[in-house]
Amino acid sequence: MKARLTVLGSGTSMGVPTIGCDCAVCRSTDPRDKRTRPSVLLEYGAKFVLIDTTPDFRHQAIREGLRTLDAVLYTHTHADHILGLDDLRPLSFHRDGKIPLYARPEAAEFIRNMFSYIFEAEYKFGGLAQVELKPIDGAFDLFGARFDPVTVVHGETEIYGFRFGSAAYLTDHSQVPESSLEQLQDLDILFLDALRHKPHPTHSTVENSLKIVDSVKPKRAFFTHICHDLPHEATNAALPPNVRLSYDGMKLEFEI
């Protein structure tokens, strides 16, 4: 089945431009250097599946003309990946049933507590996002497509990336275990965290992610969760031909 992936956001947790910064990338006029918080949208079989609801989700959805949503997958519970949950409201009001939110069991519990006003309140006047949590621990089917959680290490915490058909999306990882690398064989598209060149305790570098690309050999690889250390055009010029920085609004076709 044909599918389209849209990069809603390609930036790190503080976004680019970063508040208070006057560096060359933050002042860049290249639109590809304008990076909102990291998220992707999948479209296949007239269904729309979102991975993470960033604090920039409202802006991202308006930019892409999103009018309907069928499911959300969460990688983990850091603020830059969940704080846009409340902006699911207008997409949840005019549909049959609640929007399902899929997450690791402990992540689902965190989201339930964080947004207790949605999941536990009895608010008789409406206005709450119509969503329901669905804990996951293994592969699952969504609208005829198989989604496989891929465990990665983010600092000292295990979180999820996802493989779906010939593509996989991994963000916020400092390490990808060997067992997870085995899940990333025979890919057309692979997204990887590549924060910057300088080492970071919870994120991958460009160099480390290039090693992963060399190991699993996807046809195409795209880096995301990019900070203001990496100018888009100059960084791409130094990367192998099959590896590129992603950018907000990028669209890719693949088989799901």
PDB file of N, CA, C and O in Angstrom, residues 13 34 40 43 56 81 115 173 192 210 238 242:
ATOM      1  N   SER A  13      14.397  20.112  21.044  1.00  0.00           N
ATOM      2  CA  SER A  13      13.361  20.488  21.999  1.00  0.00           C
ATOM      3  C   SER A  13      13.166  21.995  22.127  1.00  0.00           C
ATOM      4  O   SER A  13      12.079  22.447  22.500  1.00  0.00           O
ATOM      5  N   LYS A  34      14.472  26.584   9.592  1.00  0.00           N
ATOM      6  CA  LYS A  34      13.411  26.892  10.550  1.00  0.00           C
ATOM      7  C   LYS A  34      12.819  25.559  11.000  1.00  0.00           C
ATOM      8  O   LYS A  34      12.111  24.897  10.233  1.00  0.00           O
ATOM      9  N   VAL A  40       6.184  13.472  12.816  1.00  0.00           N
ATOM     10  CA  VAL A  40       5.848  13.146  11.434  1.00  0.00           C
ATOM     11  C   VAL A  40       4.386  12.735  11.340  1.00  0.00           C
ATOM     12  O   VAL A  40       3.785  12.276  12.317  1.00  0.00           O
ATOM     13  N   GLU A  43       0.189   9.203   5.997  1.00  0.00           N
ATOM     14  CA  GLU A  43      -1.089   9.157   5.291  1.00  0.00           C
ATOM     15  C   GLU A  43      -1.105   7.919   4.388  1.00  0.00           C
ATOM     16  O   GLU A  43      -0.213   7.746   3.553  1.00  0.00           O
ATOM     17  N   ASP A  56       4.358  22.527  19.035  1.00  0.00           N
ATOM     18  CA  ASP A  56       4.117  23.247  17.783  1.00  0.00           C
ATOM     19  C   ASP A  56       3.038  22.597  16.929  1.00  0.00           C
ATOM     20  O   ASP A  56       2.851  22.989  15.767  1.00  0.00           O
ATOM     21  N   HIS A  81       7.390  16.307  22.973  1.00  0.00           N
ATOM     22  CA  HIS A  81       6.688  15.266  22.218  1.00  0.00           C
ATOM     23  C   HIS A  81       5.221  15.092  22.625  1.00  0.00           C
ATOM     24  O   HIS A  81       4.484  14.396  21.923  1.00  0.00           O
ATOM     25  N   PHE A 115      -2.365  14.796  31.762  1.00  0.00           N
ATOM     26  CA  PHE A 115      -3.571  15.405  31.207  1.00  0.00           C
ATOM     27  C   PHE A 115      -4.811  14.857  31.911  1.00  0.00           C
ATOM     28  O   PHE A 115      -5.816  14.531  31.277  1.00  0.00           O
ATOM     29  N   HIS A 173      17.405   9.303  20.512  1.00  0.00           N
ATOM     30  CA  HIS A 173      18.144   8.110  20.943  1.00  0.00           C
ATOM     31  C   HIS A 173      19.627   8.418  21.072  1.00  0.00           C
ATOM     32  O   HIS A 173      20.208   9.124  20.251  1.00  0.00           O
ATOM     33  N   LEU A 192      16.593   9.028  11.780  1.00  0.00           N
ATOM     34  CA  LEU A 192      17.420   8.885  12.966  1.00  0.00           C
ATOM     35  C   LEU A 192      17.636  10.240  13.630  1.00  0.00           C
ATOM     36  O   LEU A 192      17.696  11.271  12.956  1.00  0.00           O
ATOM     37  N   LEU A 210      25.471   8.153  11.315  1.00  0.00           N
ATOM     38  CA  LEU A 210      26.037   7.651  10.056  1.00  0.00           C
ATOM     39  C   LEU A 210      26.529   6.210  10.219  1.00  0.00           C
ATOM     40  O   LEU A 210      26.419   5.394   9.293  1.00  0.00           O
ATOM     41  N   ALA A 238      28.100  17.742   3.117  1.00  0.00           N
ATOM     42  CA  ALA A 238      29.130  16.871   3.684  1.00  0.00           C
ATOM     43  C   ALA A 238      28.641  15.455   3.945  1.00  0.00           C
ATOM     44  O   ALA A 238      29.427  14.600   4.364  1.00  0.00           O
ATOM     45  N   ASN A 242      22.970   9.324  -0.022  1.00  0.00           N
ATOM     46  CA  ASN A 242      21.711   8.717   0.415  1.00  0.00           C
ATOM     47  C   ASN A 242      21.279   9.169   1.801  1.00  0.00           C
ATOM     48  O   ASN A 242      20.313   8.646   2.362  1.00  0.00           O
TER      49      ASN A 242
END
